[in-house]
Structures are given as C-alpha cells and as structure tokens.
Short mmCIF file of C-alpha atoms in Angstrom, two decimals:
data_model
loop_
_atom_site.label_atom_id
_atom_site.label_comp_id
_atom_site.label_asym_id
_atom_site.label_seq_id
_atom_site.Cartn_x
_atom_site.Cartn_y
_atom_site.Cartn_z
CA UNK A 242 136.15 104.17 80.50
CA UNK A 243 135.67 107.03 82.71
CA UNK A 244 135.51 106.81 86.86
CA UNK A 245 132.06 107.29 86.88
CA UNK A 246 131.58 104.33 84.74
CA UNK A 247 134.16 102.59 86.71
CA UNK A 248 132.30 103.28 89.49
CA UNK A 249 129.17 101.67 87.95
CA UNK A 250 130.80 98.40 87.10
CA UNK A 251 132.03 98.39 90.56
CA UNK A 252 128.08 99.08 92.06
CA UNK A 253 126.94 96.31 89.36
CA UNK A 254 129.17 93.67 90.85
CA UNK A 255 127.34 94.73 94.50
CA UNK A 256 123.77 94.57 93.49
CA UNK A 257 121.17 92.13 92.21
CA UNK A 258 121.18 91.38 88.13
CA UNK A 259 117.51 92.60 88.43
CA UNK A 260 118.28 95.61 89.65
CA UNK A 261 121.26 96.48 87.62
CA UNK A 262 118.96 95.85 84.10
CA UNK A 263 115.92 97.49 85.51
CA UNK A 264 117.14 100.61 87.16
CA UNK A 265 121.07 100.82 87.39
CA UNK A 266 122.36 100.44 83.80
CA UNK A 267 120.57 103.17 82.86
CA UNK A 268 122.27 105.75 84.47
CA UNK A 269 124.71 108.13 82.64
CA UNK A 270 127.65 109.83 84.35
CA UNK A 271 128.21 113.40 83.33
CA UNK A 272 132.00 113.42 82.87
CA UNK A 273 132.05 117.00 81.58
CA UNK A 274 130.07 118.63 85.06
CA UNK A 275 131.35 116.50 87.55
CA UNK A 276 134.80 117.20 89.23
CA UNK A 277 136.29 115.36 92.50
CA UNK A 278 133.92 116.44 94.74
CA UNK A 279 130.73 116.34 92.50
CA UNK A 280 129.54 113.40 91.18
CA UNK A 281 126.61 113.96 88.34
CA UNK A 282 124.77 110.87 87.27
CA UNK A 283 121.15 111.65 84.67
CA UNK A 284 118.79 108.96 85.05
CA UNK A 285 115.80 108.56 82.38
CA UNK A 286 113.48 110.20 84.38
CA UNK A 287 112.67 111.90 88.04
CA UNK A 288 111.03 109.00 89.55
CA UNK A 289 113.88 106.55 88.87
CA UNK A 290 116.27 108.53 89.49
CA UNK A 291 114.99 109.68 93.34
CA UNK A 292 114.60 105.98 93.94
CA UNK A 293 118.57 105.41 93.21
CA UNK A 294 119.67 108.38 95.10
CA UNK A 295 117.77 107.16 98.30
CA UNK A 296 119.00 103.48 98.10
CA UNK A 297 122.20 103.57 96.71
CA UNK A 298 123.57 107.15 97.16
CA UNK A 299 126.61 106.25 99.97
CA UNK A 300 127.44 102.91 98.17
CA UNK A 301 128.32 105.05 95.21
CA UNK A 302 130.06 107.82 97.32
CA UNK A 303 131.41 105.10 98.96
CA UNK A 304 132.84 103.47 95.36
CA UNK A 305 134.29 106.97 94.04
CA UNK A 306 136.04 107.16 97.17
CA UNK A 307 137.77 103.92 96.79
CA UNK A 308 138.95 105.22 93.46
CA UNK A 309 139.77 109.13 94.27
CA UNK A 310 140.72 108.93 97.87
CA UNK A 311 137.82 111.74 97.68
CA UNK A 312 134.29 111.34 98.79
CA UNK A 313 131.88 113.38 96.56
CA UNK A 314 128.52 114.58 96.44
CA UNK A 315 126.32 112.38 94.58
CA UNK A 316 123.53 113.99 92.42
CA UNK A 317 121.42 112.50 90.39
CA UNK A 318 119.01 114.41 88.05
CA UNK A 319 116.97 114.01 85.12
CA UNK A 320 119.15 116.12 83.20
CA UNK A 321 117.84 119.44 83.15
CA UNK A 322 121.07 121.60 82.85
CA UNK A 323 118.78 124.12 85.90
CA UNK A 324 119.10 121.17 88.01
CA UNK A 325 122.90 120.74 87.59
CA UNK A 326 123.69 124.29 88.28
CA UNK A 327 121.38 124.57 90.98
CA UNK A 328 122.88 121.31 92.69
CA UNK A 329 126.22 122.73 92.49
CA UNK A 330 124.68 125.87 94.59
CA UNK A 331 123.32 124.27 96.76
CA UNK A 332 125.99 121.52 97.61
CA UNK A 333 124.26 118.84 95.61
CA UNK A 334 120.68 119.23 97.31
CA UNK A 335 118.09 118.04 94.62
CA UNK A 336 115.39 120.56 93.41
CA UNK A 337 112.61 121.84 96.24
CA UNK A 338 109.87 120.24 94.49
CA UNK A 339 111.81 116.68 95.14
CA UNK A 340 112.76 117.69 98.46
CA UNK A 341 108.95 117.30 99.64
CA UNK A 342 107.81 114.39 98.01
CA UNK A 343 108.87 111.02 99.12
CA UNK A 344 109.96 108.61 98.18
CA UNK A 345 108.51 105.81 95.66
CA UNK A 346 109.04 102.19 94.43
CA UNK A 347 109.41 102.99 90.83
CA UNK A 348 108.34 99.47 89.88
CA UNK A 349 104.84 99.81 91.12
CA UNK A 350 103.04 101.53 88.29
CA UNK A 351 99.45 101.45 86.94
CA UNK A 352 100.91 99.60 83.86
CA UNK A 353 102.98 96.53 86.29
CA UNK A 354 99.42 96.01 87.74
CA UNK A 355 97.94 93.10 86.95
CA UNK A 356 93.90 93.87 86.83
CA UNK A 357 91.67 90.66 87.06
CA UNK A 358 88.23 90.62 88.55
CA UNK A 359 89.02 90.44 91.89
CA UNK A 360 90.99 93.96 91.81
CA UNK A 361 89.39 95.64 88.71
CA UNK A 362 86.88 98.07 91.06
CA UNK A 363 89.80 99.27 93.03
CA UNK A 364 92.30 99.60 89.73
CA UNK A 365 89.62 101.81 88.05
CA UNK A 366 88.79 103.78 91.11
CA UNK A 367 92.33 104.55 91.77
CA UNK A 368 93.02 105.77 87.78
CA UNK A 369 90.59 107.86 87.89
CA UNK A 370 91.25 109.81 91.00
CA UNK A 371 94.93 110.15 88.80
CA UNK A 372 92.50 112.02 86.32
CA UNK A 373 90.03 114.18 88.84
CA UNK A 374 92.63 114.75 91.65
CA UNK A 375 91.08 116.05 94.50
CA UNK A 376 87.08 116.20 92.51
CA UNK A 377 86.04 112.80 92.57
CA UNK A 378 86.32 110.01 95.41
CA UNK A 379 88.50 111.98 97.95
CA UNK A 380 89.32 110.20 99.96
CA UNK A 381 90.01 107.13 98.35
CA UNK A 382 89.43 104.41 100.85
CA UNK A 383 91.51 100.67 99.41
CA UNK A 384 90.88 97.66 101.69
CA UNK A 385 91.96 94.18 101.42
CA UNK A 386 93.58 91.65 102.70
CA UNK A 387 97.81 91.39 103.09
CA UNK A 388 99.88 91.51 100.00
CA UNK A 389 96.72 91.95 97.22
CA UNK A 390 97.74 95.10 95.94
CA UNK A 391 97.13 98.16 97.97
CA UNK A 392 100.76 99.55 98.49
CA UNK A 393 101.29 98.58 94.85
CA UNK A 394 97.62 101.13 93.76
CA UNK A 395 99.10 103.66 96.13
CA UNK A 396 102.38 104.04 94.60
CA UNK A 397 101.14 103.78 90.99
CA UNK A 398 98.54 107.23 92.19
CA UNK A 399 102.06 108.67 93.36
CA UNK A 400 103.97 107.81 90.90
CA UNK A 401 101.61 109.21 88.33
CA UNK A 402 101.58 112.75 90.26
CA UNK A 403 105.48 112.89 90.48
CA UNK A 404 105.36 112.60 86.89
CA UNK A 405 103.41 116.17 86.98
CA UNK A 406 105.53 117.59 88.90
CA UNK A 407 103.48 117.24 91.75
CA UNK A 408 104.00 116.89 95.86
CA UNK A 409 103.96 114.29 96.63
CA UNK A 410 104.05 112.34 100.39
CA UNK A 411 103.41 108.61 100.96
CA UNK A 412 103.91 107.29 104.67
CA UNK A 413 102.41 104.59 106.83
CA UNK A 414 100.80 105.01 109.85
CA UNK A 415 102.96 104.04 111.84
CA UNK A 416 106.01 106.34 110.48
CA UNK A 417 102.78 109.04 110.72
CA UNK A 418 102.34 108.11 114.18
CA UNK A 419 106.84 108.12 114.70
CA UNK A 420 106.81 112.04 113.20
CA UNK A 421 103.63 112.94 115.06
CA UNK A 422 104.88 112.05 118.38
CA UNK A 423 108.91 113.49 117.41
CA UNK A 424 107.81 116.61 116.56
CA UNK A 425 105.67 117.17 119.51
CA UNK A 426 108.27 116.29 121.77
CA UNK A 427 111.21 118.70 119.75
CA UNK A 428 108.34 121.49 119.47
CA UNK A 429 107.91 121.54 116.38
CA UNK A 430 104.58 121.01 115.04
CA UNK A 431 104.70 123.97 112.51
CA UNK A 432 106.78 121.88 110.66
CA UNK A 433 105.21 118.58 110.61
CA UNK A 434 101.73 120.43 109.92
CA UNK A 435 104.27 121.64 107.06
CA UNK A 436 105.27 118.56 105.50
CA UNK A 437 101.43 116.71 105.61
CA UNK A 438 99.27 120.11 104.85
CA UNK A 439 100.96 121.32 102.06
CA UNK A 440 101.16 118.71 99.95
CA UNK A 441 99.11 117.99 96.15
CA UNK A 442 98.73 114.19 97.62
CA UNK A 443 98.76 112.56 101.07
CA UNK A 444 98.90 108.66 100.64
CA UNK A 445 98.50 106.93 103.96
CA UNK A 446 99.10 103.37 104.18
CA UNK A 447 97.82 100.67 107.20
CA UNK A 448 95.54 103.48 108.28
CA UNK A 449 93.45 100.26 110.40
CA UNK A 450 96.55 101.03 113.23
CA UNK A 451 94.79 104.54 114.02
CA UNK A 452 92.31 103.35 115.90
CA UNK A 453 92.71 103.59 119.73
CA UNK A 454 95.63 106.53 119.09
CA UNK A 455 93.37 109.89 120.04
CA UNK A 456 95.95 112.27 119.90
CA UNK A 457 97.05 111.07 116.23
CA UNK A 458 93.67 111.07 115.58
CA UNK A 459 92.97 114.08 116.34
CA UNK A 460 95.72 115.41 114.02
CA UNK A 461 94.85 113.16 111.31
CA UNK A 462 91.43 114.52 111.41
CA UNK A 463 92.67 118.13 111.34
CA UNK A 464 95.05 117.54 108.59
CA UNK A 465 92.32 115.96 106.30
CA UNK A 466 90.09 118.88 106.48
CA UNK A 467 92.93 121.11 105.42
CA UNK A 468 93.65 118.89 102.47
CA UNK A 469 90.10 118.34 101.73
CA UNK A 470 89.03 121.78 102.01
CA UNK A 471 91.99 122.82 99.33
CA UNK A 472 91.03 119.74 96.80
CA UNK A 473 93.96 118.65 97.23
CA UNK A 474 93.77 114.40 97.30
CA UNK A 475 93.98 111.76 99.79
CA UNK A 476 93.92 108.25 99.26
CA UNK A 477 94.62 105.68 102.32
CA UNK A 478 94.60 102.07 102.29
CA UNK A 479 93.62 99.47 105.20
CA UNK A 480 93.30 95.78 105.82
CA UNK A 481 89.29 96.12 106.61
CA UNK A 482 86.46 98.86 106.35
CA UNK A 483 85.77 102.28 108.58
CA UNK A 484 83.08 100.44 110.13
CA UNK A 485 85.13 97.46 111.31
CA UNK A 486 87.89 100.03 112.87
CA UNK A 487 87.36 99.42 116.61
CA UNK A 488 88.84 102.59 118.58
CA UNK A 489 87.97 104.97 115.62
CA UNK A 490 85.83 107.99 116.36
CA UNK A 491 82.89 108.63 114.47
CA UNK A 492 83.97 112.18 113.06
CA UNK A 493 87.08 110.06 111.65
CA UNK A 494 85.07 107.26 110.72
CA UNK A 495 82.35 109.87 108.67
CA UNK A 496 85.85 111.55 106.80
CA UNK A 497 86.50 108.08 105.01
CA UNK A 498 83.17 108.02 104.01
CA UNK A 499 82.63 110.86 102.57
CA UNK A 500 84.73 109.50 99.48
CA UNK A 501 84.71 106.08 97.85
CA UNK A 502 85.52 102.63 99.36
CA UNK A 503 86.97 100.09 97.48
CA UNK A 504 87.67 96.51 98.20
CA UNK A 505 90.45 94.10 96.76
CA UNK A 506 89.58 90.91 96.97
CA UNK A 507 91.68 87.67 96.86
CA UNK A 508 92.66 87.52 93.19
CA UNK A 509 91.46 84.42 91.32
CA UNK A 510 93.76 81.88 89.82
CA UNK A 511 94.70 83.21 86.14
CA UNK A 512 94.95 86.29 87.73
CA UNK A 513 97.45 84.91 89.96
CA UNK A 514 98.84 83.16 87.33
CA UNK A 515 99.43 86.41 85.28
CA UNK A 516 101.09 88.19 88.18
CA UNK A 517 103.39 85.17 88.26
CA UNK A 518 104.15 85.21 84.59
CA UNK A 519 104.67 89.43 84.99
CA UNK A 520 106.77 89.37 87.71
CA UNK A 521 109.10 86.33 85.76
CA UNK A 522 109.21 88.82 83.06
CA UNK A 523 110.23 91.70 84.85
CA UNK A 524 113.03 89.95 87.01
CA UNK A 525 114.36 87.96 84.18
CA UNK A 526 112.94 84.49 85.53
CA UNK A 527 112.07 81.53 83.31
CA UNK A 528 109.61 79.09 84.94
CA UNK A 529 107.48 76.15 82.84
CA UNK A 530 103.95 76.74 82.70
CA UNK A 531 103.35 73.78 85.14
CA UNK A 532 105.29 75.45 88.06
CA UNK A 533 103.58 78.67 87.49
CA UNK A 534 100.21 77.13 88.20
CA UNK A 535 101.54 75.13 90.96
CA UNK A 536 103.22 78.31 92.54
CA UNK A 537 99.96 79.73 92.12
CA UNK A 538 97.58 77.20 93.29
CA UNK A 539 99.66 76.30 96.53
CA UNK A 540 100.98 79.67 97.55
CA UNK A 541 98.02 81.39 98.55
CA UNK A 542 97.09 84.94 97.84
CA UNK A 543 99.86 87.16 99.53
CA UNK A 544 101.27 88.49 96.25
CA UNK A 545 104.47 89.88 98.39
CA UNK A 546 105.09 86.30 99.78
CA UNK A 547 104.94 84.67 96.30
CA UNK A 548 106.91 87.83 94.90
CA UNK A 549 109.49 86.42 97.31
CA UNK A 550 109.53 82.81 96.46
CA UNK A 551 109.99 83.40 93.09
CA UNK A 552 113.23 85.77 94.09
CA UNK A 553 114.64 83.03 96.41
CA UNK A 554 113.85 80.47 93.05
CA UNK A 555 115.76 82.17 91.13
CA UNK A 556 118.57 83.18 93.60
CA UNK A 557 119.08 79.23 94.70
CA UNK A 558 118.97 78.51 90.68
CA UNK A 559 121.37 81.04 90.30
CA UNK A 560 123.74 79.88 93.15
CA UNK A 561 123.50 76.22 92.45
CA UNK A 562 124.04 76.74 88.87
CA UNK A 563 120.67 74.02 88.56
CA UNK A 564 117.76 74.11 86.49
CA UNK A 565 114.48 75.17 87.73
CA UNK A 566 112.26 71.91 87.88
CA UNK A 567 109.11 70.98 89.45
CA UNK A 568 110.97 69.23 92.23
CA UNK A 569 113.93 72.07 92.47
CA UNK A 570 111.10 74.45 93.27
CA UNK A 571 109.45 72.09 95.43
CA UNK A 572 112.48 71.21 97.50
CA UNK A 573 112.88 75.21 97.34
CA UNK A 574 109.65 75.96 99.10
CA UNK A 575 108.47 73.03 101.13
CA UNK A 576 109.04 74.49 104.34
CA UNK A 577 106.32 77.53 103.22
CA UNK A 578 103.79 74.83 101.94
CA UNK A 579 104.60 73.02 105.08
CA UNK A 580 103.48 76.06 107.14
CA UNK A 581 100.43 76.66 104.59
CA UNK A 582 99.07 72.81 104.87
CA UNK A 583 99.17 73.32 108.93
CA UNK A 584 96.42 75.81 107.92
CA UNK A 585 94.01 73.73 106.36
CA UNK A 586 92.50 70.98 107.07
CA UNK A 587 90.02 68.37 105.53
CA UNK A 588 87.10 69.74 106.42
CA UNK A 589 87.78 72.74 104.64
CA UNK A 590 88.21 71.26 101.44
CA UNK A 591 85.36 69.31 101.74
CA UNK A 592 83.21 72.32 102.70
CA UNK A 593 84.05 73.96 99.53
CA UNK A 594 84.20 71.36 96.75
CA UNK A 595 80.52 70.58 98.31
CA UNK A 596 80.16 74.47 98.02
CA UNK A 597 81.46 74.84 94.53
CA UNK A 598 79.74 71.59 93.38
CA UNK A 599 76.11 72.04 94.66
CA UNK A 600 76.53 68.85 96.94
CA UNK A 601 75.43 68.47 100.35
CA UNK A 602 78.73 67.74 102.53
CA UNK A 603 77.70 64.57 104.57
CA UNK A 604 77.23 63.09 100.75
CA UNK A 605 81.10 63.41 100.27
CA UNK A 606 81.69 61.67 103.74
CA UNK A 607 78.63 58.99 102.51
CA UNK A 608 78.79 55.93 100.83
CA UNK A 609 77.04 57.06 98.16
CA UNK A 610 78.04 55.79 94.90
CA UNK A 611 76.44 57.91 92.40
CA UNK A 612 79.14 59.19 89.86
CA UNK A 613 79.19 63.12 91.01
CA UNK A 614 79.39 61.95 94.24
CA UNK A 615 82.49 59.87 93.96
CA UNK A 616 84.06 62.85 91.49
CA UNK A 617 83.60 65.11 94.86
CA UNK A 618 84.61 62.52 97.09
CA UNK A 619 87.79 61.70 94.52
CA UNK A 620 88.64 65.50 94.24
CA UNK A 621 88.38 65.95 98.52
CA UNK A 622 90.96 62.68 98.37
CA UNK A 623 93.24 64.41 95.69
CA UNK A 624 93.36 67.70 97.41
CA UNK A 625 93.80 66.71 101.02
CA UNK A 626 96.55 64.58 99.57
CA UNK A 627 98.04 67.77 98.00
CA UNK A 628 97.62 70.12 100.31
CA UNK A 629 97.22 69.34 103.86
CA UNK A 630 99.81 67.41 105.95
CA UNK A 631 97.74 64.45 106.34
CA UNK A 632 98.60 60.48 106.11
CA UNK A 633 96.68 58.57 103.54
CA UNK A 634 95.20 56.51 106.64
CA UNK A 635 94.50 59.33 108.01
CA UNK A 636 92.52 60.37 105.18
CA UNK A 637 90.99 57.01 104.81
CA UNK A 638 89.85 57.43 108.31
CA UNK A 639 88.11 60.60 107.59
CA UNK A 640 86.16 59.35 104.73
CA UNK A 641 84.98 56.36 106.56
CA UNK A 642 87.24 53.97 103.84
CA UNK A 643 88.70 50.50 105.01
CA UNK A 644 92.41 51.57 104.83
CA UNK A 645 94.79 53.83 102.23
CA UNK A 646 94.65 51.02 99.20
CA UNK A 647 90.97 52.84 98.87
CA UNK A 648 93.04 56.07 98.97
CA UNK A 649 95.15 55.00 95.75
CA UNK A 650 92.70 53.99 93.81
CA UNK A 651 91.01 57.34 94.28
CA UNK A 652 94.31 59.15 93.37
CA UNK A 653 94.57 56.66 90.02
CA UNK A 654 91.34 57.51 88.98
CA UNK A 655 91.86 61.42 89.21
CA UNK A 656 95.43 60.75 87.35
CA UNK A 657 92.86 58.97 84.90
CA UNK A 658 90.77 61.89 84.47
CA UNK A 659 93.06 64.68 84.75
CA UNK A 660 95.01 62.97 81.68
CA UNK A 661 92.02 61.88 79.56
CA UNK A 662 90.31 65.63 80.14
CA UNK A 663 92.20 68.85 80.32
CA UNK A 664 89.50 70.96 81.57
CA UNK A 665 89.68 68.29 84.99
CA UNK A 666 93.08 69.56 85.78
CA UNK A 667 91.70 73.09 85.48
CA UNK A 668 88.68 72.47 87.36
CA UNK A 669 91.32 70.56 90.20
CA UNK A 670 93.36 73.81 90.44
CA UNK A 671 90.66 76.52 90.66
CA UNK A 672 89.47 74.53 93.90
CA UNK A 673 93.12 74.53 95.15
CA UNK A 674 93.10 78.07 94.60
CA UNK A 675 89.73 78.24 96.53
CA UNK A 676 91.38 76.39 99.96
CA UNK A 677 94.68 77.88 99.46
CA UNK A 678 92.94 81.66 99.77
CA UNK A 679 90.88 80.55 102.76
CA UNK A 680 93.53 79.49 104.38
CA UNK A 681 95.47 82.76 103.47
CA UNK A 682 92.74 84.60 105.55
CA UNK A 683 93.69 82.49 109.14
CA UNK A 684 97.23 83.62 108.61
#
C-alpha cells in the first residue's frame, strides 16, 4: 500500500460512507508523479474531481502531513498527463479553464432528477437551453417554492457545460451582492466585471433578494446585456415571478422576460415518493415501502428537508445499530411533524377533501348521513387525527359529535376500508399529500 493510499484509508475513516462510495473511492493516487511535496490524485472525471479538491483538499494535505512530516500540494486532475506537468509549473494550480468556473455539486445532474408532472415544464426547458446555449430561452427564468428543485436544474445546466469544457460561474445573490460591494470598496471592478462578463454561463440563484438593491441592480443589468449581447447563457432561479419582485425596476424586470419563465410546482405524491426511493438508492438507505409513503405524505414538499431526514434516519440507524421501523422513524422525526401539524389545522383539511371530493364544506360539518358524506366526514376525522396536533374531543367538538367514542368509530371504519380496498389507502394519502403541501407554503 502506498502513502497516498494510506492517506485515503485515513480520509475514509473521517468522512461519511456515502461519500466515500460515491465520490472518494474513486480516486487514484499517482505514485510514479508525485514526490513529498506533490501530491497527484486522477479522479474519473473534471467535475468530480473539482468538487473533492474544494471540500477536502487541506484534510488530505493535512493526512500526508501526519505521515511525511511534509505538507504537499494537492492536485487533483482528470488525468491528462498536460495537466500534471502544467500543475507542477505552476505549483499545483489546476488548468485556467477550471480556475474560472465554480464550483458544482456533482450529484445534481439531469439524470438524479426526478421529473414528475409538477416539474416536467421546467426539466425540459432547462435541457434544452443545455442544447441551444445562449439561442433559445435566455434567460432562463426557474421559480418555485423552497427545496422543489431549482438549485438542483441549475447545477445539472452547469454541470452539463463543464463537461464541454465550458466557463462556467454559479453564485447566489447574495455572494453576487458580497463580491459586488468588495470589489467596489478594494477598486477593483475590472476584475469582478472579469469574472461575471466573460463567462459561457452565468447561473444566478435567489435572484427574488435583488429587489430594493439599486446599485447591484444596476450592475446586474449591465452585466446581462454583455452576456446577452455575446449569446452567451443565463439562467437564474427565484422563489416567485418578475412581476411579484417588489423593489425591481422595470428595465430589470423586462430582461427576465425577454426569455422563458418556468414554474416548479409542489411535486405530487409518487413523485415524491420516487425522489424518496432515488435518494435511498444513491445514499445506500433501505426503507420499507410503507415508510417511504409515510415520509412522503407527512413531510411536506421541501425536498432538501426530507433529503435531510432521511440522512439523520440512517445516521441514528447507523449509530444505534437498530433497524429502521415505522416507529424508529417516527420516534426519529416527531419533533419535525410536531412543527408541521402546528401548521395545519382542521379547517384546512376539511376545505380540501370538500375540494377534492365535489362536496360543499358545511355538509362535512352536517349531520348528514348520506354515504359520501360520512366517507368525507370519516376521511376529515382520519386526517386531523394524523396530522394535526389535535385531541380526539377536540375533534369531536369540531364536527359537532357527542364526545371521542364517535371519533373511534370513525377511525374503525376507515381501518375497515383502507384494509378491505387498497385504492382507499391511496386515495387517504394523496389528500395527506394535498394538506401537507399547503401547509409547506405558510412555512
């Protein structure tokens, strides 16, 4: 075993399994160019192996140092034997072409997004700006709510461009807004103008938090028509449209819409249910079908939040050394459902089943008996049982019923159906889905 293998073993017992397998582990050290103060690694391609440099490039300096007493230069490369010698010119300083791009999750590709109904506009739009850059739909404008999928579109468009070789620079607004004002103050403008004007693809993320900002504005607007006017591509994402940006001036406001607009909307369950499942696969998880749809029914539609429940699943599983069971996952997360049934309350459920079911709403709160008006009226029970914070008297109350005994008898009667028909418990779970988004939205 070499030292720069060594070295590895020593990084894998630092790190997370799921990153080791995904990204780590596939690094190869180059024990014939590398010498005590130059470390070569060659990762399977550029994109990966950018992403290591930037988030693990001192703890492996910092490993080989342990070992040789001598703190090298890490460089990692594709393995292009141009790159190698230039790095050794240049003290290790990766190729000017990776110098102006930055940096990218490596994860978020075109093929790790999960496309459903809700997202499929967007998905499509953003492809094919990958195929016309800078022709068609420029700008791109993504909107949507938190955690749907925007950051993940933008990085799959610059991912796909780093992969030509292109420029590439991906910021937020608010780092923007951080070099904007840094630059102005240290005098140097030439070289910020530098970095944003002369790149193949500007992707600008939480571009909602330039309103009010006229000076970044102003620069913003400058630096688009220099893009635009060279074809070169912009795509920006925000949490509503142009015309809902309070504090955005109209020649701003006409630059977005010269392009395309594209909405993400809350994704519906099996989509949710199929990010789930593709997230389990790529982190190594294993979760029964039945806490999959009850992640995905109860969670809402942040994708990042349930990205992260399904991390801190598997990290208590992992910890514990206990199996993953409906009530280990519950126990797991009840402090986020907790915070998510404070959010809705009855009469939200009850608006939509009424919605969803073509019934007026006072019938649910009737004493009607007709049979799809006590199917509503035993579904509103079930789900403000399941997911709002409620007492069964206090649920009893609401429906005008004599006390909670009336409460479980409606819950038997929906175990009844849920057992004797399949499609109930399917039905049952697409209206969770339903309050669970709404509430989402108040968040």
């Amino acid at each position: 075993m070499n030292i720069g293998e060594q070295v590895l073993n020593k990084l894998k017992l630092d790190i997370s399994i799921q990153i080791w397998e995904r990204y780590i582990k596939h690094l190869e050290y180059d024990d014939i160019n590398s010498n005590m103060n130059f470390a070569q690694f060659f990762a399977p391609n550029l994109i990966v192996a950018r992403w290591i440099k930037s988030k693990f490039e001192d703890k492996l300096a910092h490993f080989f140092e342990l070992e040789l007493q001598v703190k090298p230069v890490i460089h990692i490369t594709t393995g292009s034997s141009l790159e190698v010698s230039e790095a050794k010119k240049m003290g290790a300083i990766e190729a000017k072409s990776s110098l102006k791009s930055t940096i990218l999750n490596p994860s978020f590709t075109f093929d790790s997004f999960i496309v459903g109904e809700s997202n499929q506009f967007a998905y499509n739009a953003s492809k094919r700006v990958t195929e016309q850059p800078g022709v068609v739909y420029n700008p791109l404008f993504l909107y949507g709510g938190v955690g749907l999928g925007k950051t993940h579109l933008l990085h799959a468009i610059g991912n796909h461009f780093v992969g030509l070789g292109k420029t590439v620079i991906y910021t937020s607004l608010e780092q923007f807004m951080n070099k904007f004002t840094s630059h102005i103050r240290s005098n140097s403008m030439e070289k910020f103008r530098e970095i944003f004007r002369e790149c193949d693809l500007l992707l600008i993320d939480d571009i909602q938090f330039l309103t009010k900002k006229e000076h970044t504005q102003d620069e913003f607007f400058h630096t688009f028509n220099e893009l635009h006017q060279a074809n070169k591509q912009i795509v920006v994402s925000s949490d509503r449209q142009p015309k809902d940006m309070i504090g955005l001036v109209d020649r701003v406001k006409s630059r977005f819409e010269w392009g395309l607009m594209a909405s993400i909307e809350p994704p519906q369950l099996n989509t949710k249910i199929a990010i789930i499942e593709k997230k389990c696969e790529l982190d190594g998880i294993t979760l029964a079908r039945e806490i999959v749809h009850s992640i995905a029914t109860k969670m809402g539609t942040n994708i990042r939040e349930i990205e992260g429940v399904l991390i801190k699943i598997n990290a208590y599983s992992g910890l514990m050394n206990q199996k993953i069971t409906q009530d280990f996952v519950n126990n797991i997360i009840k402090d986020q459902l907790l915070e998510k049934q404070s959010n809705i309350d009855i009469d939200d459920i009850v608006q939509i089943i009424a919605k969803e079911m073509n019934i007026k709403l006072s019938d649910i709160r009737s004493k009607k008996r007709n049979k799809e008006i006590v199917n509503a009226r035993r579904m509103a029970i079930h789900l403000a049982r399941d997911l709002t914070p409620n007492s069964m008297p206090q649920i009893a109350q609401y429906f005008g019923m004599k006390d909670h005994t009336a409460i479980s008898h409606a819950l038997k009667k929906i175990a009844e159906a849920i057992e004797e028909e399949p499609n109930f418990q399917i039905l049952l779970e697409e209206l969770s889905n339903k309050i669970s988004s709404t509430s989402s939205k108040l968040d």
